[in-house]
mmCIF file of C-alpha atoms in Angstrom:
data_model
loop_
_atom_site.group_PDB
_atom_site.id
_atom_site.type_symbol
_atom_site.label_atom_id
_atom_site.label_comp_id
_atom_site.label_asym_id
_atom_site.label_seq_id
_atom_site.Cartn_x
_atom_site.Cartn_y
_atom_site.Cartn_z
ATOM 1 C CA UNK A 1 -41.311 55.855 -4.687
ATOM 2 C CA UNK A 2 -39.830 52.335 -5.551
ATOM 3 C CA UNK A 3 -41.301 49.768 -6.132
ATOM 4 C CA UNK A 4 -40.238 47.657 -2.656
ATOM 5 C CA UNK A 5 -41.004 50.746 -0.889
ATOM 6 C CA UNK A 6 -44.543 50.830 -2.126
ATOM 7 C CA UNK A 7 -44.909 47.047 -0.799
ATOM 8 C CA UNK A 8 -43.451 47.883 2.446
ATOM 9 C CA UNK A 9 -45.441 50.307 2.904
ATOM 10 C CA UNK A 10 -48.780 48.666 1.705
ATOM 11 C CA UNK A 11 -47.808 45.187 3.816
ATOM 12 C CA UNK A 12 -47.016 47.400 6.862
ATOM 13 C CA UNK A 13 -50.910 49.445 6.248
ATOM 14 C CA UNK A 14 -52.381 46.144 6.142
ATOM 15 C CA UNK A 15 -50.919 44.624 9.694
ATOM 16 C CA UNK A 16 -52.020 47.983 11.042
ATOM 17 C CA UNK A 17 -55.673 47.010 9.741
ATOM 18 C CA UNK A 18 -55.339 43.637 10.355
ATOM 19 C CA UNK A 19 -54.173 43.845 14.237
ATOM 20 C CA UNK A 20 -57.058 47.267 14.471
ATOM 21 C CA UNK A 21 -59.925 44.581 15.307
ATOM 22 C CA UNK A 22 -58.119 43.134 17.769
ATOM 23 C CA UNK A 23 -57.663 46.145 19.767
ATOM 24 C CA UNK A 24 -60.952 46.663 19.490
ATOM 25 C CA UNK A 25 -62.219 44.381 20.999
ATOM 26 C CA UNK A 26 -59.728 43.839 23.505
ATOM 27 C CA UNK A 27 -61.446 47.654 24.724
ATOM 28 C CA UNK A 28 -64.988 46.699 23.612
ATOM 29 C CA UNK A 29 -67.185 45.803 26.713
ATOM 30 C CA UNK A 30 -69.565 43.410 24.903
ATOM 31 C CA UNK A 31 -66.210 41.090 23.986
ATOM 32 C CA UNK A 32 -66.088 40.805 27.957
ATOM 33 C CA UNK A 33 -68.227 39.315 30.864
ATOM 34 C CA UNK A 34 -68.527 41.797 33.058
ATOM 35 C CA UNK A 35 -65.534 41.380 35.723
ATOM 36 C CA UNK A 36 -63.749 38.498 33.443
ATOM 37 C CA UNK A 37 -60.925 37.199 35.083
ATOM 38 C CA UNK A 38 -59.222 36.140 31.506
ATOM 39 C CA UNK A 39 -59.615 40.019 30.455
ATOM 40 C CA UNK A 40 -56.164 41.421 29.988
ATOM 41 C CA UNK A 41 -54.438 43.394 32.353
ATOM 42 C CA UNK A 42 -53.481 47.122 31.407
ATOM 43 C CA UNK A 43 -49.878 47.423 31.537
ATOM 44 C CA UNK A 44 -48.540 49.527 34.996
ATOM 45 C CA UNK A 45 -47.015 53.048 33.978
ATOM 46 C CA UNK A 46 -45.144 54.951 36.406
ATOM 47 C CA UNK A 47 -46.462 58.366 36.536
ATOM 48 C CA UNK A 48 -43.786 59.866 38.451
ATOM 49 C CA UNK A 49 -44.426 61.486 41.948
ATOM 50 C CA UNK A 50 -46.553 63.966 42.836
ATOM 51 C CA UNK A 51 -45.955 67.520 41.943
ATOM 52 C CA UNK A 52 -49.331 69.326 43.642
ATOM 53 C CA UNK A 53 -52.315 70.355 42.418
ATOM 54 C CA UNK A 54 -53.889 71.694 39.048
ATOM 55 C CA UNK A 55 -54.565 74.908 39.839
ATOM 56 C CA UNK A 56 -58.409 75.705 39.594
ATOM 57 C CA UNK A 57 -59.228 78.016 36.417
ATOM 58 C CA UNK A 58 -61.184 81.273 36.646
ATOM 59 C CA UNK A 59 -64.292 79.263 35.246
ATOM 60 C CA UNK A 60 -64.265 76.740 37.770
ATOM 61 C CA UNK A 61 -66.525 75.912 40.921
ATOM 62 C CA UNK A 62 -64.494 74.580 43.827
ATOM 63 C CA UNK A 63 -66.520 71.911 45.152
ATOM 64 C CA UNK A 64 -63.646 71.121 48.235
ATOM 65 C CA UNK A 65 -61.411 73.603 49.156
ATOM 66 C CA UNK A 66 -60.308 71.883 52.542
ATOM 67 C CA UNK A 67 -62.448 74.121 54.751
ATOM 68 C CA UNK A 68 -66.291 72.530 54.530
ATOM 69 C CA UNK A 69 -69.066 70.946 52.725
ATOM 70 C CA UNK A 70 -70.748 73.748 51.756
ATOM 71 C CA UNK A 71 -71.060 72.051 48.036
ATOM 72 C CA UNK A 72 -72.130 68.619 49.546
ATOM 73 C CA UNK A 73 -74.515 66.557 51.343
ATOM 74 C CA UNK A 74 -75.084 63.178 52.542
ATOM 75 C CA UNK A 75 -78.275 60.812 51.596
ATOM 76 C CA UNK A 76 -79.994 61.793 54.708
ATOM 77 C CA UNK A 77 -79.155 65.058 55.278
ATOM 78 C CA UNK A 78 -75.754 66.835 55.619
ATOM 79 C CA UNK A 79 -72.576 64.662 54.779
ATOM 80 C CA UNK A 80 -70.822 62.782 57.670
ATOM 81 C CA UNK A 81 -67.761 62.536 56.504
ATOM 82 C CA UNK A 82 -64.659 64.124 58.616
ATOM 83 C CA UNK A 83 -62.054 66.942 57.555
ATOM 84 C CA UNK A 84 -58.517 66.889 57.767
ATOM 85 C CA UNK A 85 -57.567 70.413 58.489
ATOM 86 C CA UNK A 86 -53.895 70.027 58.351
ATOM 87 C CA UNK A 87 -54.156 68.010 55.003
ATOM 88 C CA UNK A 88 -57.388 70.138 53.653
ATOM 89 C CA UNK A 89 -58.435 67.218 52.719
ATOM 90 C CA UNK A 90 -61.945 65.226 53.152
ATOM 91 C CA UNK A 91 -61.656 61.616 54.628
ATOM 92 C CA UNK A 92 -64.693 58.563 53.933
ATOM 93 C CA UNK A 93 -66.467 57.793 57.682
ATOM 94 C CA UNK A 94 -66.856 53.638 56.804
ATOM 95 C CA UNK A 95 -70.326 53.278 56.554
ATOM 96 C CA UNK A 96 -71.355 56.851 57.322
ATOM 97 C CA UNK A 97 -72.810 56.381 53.144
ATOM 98 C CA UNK A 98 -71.855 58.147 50.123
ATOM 99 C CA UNK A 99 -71.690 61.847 49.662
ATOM 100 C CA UNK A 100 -72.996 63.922 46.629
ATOM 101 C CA UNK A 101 -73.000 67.874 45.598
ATOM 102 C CA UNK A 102 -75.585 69.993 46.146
ATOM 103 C CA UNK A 103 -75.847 71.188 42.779
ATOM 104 C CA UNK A 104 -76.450 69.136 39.432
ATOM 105 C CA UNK A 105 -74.524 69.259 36.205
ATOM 106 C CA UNK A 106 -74.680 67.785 32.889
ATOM 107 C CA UNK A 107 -71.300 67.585 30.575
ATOM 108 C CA UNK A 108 -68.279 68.876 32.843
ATOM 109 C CA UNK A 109 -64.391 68.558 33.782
ATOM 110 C CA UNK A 110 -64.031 67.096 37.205
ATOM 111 C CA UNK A 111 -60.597 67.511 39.095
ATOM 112 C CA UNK A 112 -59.634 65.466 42.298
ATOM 113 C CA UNK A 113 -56.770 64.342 44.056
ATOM 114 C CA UNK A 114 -57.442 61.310 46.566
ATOM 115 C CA UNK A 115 -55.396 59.339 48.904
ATOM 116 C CA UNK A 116 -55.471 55.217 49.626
ATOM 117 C CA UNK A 117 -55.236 53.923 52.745
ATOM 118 C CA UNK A 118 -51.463 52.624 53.019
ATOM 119 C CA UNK A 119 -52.369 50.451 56.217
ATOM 120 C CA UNK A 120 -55.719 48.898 54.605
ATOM 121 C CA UNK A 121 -55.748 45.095 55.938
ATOM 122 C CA UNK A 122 -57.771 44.604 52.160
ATOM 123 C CA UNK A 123 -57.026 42.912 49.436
ATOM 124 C CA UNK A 124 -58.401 42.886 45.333
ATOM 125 C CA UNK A 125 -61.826 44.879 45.325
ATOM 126 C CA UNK A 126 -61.716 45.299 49.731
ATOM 127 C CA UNK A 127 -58.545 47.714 49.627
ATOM 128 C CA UNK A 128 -59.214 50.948 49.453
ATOM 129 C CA UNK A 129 -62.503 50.661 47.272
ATOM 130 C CA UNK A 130 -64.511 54.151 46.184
ATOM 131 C CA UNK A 131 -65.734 55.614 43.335
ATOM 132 C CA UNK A 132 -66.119 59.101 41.940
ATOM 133 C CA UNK A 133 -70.106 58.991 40.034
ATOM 134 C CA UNK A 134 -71.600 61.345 37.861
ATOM 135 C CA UNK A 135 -75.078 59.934 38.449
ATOM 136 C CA UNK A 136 -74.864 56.371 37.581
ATOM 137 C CA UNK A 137 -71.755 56.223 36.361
ATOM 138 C CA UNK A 138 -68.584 55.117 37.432
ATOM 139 C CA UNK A 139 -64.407 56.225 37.422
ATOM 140 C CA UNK A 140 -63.046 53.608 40.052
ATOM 141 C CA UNK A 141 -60.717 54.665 42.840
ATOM 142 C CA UNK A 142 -58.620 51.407 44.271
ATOM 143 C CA UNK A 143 -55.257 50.988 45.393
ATOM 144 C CA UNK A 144 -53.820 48.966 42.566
ATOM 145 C CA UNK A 145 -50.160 49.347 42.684
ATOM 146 C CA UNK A 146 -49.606 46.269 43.942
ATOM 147 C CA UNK A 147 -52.954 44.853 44.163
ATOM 148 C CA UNK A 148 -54.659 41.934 41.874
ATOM 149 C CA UNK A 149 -57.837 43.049 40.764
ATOM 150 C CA UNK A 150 -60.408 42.208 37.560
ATOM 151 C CA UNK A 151 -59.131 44.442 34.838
ATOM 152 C CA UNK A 152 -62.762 46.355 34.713
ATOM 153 C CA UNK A 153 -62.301 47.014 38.324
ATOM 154 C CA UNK A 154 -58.740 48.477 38.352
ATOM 155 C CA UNK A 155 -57.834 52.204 39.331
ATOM 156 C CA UNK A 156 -58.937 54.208 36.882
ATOM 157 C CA UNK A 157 -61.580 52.126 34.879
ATOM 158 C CA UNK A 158 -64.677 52.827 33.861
ATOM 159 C CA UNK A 159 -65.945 50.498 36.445
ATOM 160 C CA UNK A 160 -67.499 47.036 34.921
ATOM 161 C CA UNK A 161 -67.106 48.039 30.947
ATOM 162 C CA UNK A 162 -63.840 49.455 30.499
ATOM 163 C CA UNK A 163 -60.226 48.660 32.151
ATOM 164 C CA UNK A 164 -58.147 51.472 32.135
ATOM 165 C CA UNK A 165 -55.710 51.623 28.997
ATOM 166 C CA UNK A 166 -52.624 51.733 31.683
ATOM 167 C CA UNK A 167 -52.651 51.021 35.204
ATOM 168 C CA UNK A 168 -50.579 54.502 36.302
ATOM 169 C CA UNK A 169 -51.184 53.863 40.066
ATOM 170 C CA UNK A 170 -49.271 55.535 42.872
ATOM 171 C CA UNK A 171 -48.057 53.466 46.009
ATOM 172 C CA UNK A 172 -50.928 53.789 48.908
ATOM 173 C CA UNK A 173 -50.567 56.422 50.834
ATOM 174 C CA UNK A 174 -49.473 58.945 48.468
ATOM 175 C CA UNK A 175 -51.974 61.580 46.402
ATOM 176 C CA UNK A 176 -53.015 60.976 43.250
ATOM 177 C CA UNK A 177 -54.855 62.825 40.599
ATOM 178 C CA UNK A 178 -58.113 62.048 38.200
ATOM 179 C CA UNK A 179 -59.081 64.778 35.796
ATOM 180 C CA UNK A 180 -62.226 63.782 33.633
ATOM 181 C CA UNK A 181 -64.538 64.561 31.348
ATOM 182 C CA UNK A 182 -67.587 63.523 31.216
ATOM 183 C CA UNK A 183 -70.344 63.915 28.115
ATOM 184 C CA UNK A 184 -73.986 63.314 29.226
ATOM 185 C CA UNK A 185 -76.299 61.015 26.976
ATOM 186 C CA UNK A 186 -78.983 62.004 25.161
ATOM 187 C CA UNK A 187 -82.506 59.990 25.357
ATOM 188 C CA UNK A 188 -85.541 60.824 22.705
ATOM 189 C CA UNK A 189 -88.801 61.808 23.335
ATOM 190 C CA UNK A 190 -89.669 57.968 23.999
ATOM 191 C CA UNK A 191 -86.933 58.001 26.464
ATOM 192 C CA UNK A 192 -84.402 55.830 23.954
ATOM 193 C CA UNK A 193 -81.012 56.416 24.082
ATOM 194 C CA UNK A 194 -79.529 58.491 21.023
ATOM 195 C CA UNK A 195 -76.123 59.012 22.216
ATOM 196 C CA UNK A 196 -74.276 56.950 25.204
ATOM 197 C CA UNK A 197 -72.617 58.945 27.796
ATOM 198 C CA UNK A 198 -68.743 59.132 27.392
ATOM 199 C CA UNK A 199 -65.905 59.729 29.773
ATOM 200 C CA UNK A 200 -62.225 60.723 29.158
ATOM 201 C CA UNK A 201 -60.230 60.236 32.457
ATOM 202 C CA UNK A 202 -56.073 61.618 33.081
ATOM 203 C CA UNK A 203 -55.098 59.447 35.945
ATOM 204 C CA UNK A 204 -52.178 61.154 37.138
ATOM 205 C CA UNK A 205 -51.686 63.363 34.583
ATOM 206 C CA UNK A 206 -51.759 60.130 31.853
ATOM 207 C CA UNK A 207 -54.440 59.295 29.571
ATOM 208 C CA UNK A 208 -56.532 55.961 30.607
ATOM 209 C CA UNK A 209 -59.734 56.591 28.947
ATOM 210 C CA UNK A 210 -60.188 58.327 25.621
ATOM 211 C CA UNK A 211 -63.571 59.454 25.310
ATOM 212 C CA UNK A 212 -65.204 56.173 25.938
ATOM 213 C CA UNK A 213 -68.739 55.208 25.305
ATOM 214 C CA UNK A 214 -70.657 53.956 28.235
ATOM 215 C CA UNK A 215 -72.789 50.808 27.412
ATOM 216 C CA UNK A 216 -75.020 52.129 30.400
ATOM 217 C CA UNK A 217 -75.007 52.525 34.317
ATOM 218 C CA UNK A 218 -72.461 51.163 36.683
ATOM 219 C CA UNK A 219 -73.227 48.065 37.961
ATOM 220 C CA UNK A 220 -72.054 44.689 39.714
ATOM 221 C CA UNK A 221 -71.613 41.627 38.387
ATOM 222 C CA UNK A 222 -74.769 42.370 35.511
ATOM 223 C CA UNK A 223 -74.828 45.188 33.468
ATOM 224 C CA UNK A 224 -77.735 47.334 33.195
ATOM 225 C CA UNK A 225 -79.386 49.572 30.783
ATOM 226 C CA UNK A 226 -79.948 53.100 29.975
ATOM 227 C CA UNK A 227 -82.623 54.997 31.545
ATOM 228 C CA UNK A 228 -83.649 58.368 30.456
ATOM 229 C CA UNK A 229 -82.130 61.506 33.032
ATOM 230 C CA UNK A 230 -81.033 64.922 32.928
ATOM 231 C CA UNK A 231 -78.588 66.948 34.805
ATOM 232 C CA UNK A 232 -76.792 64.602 37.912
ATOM 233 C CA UNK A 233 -74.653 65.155 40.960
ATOM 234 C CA UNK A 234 -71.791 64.209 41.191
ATOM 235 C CA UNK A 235 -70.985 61.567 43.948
ATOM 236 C CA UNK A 236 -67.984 60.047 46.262
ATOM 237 C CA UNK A 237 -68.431 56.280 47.554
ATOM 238 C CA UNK A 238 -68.356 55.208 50.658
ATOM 239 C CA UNK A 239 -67.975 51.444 49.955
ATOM 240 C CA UNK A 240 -67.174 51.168 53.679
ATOM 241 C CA UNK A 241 -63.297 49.756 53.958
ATOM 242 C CA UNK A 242 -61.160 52.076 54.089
ATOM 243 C CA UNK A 243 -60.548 56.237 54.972
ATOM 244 C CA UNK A 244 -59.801 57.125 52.219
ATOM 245 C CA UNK A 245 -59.348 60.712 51.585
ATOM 246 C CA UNK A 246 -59.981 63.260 48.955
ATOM 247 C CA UNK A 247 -59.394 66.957 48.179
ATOM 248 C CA UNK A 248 -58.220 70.173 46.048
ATOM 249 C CA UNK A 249 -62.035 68.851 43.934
ATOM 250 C CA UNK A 250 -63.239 71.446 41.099
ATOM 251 C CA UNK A 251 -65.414 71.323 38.137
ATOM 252 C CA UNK A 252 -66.133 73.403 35.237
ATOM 253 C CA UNK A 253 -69.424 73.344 33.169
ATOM 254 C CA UNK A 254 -68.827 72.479 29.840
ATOM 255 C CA UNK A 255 -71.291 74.109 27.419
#
């Protein structure tokens, strides 16, 4: 190896070290106010259209399989919300409240297609708004294909501490795809936390969170701590705008 090579190379190690901070904290929620306006926006990604569902593997509990809510209930009893037969999908009921399974789960992969509402008179954080939880924490659904948001709110994000690393919406209207994973925390006997929870989210089939650590629970305008839990539902928002609909929903336990 020359010489000039050996420099190049070197100088060229260095700007990679040098620019690595940056990046960092560009991703790192405690750089950010929660919902800053100056945070920068993820750049938009075209995932291509829609090509139908991931098949459910032989491990895997279907949670919605168009037919019922057998796997899910409401906050007061059974859930409210309606189903399309011809779509087998399951559609929000505005301020019917949120929905949740039956059963509890600690680290699994979550599949989901949803569906924004292509005639929603909304606009920024009113269009289309839900959420998919595991417990107290959030993956944002929003129609942002064409639609201004905060960068921690955007389709995709880790709602309130990370934006997603590309915005890969589809147009309203059309069905889109999340495919997480999601790592429970781990508290002490004092009820500290030793490990944050993390999340890894495929929006459309492209990565837009790489195995992120949570700073704590979802929250709204103030973030919040850790408090100690163990296994959680998962849960779909009603955040009463729009019907938006989901289906083709399966999980697998992760041991």
């Amino acid at each position: 190896m020359s010489t000039r090579f050996s420099l190049a190379v070197l100088t060229a190690f260095a700007c990679v070290l040098v620019a690595a901070p940056a990046f960092a904290d560009d991703r790192n929620p405690h750089s950010w106010e929660i919902h800053d306006g100056e945070r920068p926006q993820p750049p938009k990604v075209d995932p291509g259209p829609y090509t139908g569902p991931l098949t459910p593997p032989g491990d895997a509990i279907v949670l919605f399989d168009g037919t019922n809510f057998d796997h899910w209930r409401g906050n007061d009893g059974d859930a409210a919300w309606r189903i399309i037969e011809d779509e087998k999908a399951m559609q929000v009921v505005p301020e019917s409240g949120d929905i949740q399974t039956r059963e509890s789960f600690s680290d699994v992969q979550l599949y989901v297609e949803f569906k924004t509402d292509p005639d929603s008179p909304g606009s920024g954080q009113s269009r289309s708004n839900s959420g998919v939880f595991f417990g107290p924490y959030e993956v944002q659904v929003l129609d942002t294909y064409d639609n201004p948001t905060y960068a921690d709110g955007i389709a995709g994000s880790i709602y309130g501490q990370y934006p997603p690393l590309v915005n890969a919406s589809r147009p309203a209207g059309e069905w889109q795809s999340f495919n997480i994973i999601y790592r429970a925390p781990s508290f002490d006997e004092d009820g500290a936390i030793e490990e944050p929870a993390r999340i890894t989210v495929f929006h459309n089939n492209i990565l837009v969170q790489d195995s992120e650590p949570l700073v704590g629970p979802t929250s709204h305008g103030e973030r919040t701590d850790y408090f100690p839990h163990g296994d959680l539902h998962i849960r779909l928002q009603d955040h009463r705008d729009d019907p938006i609909h989901f289906r083709n929903i399966w999980v697998r336990e992760l041991n």
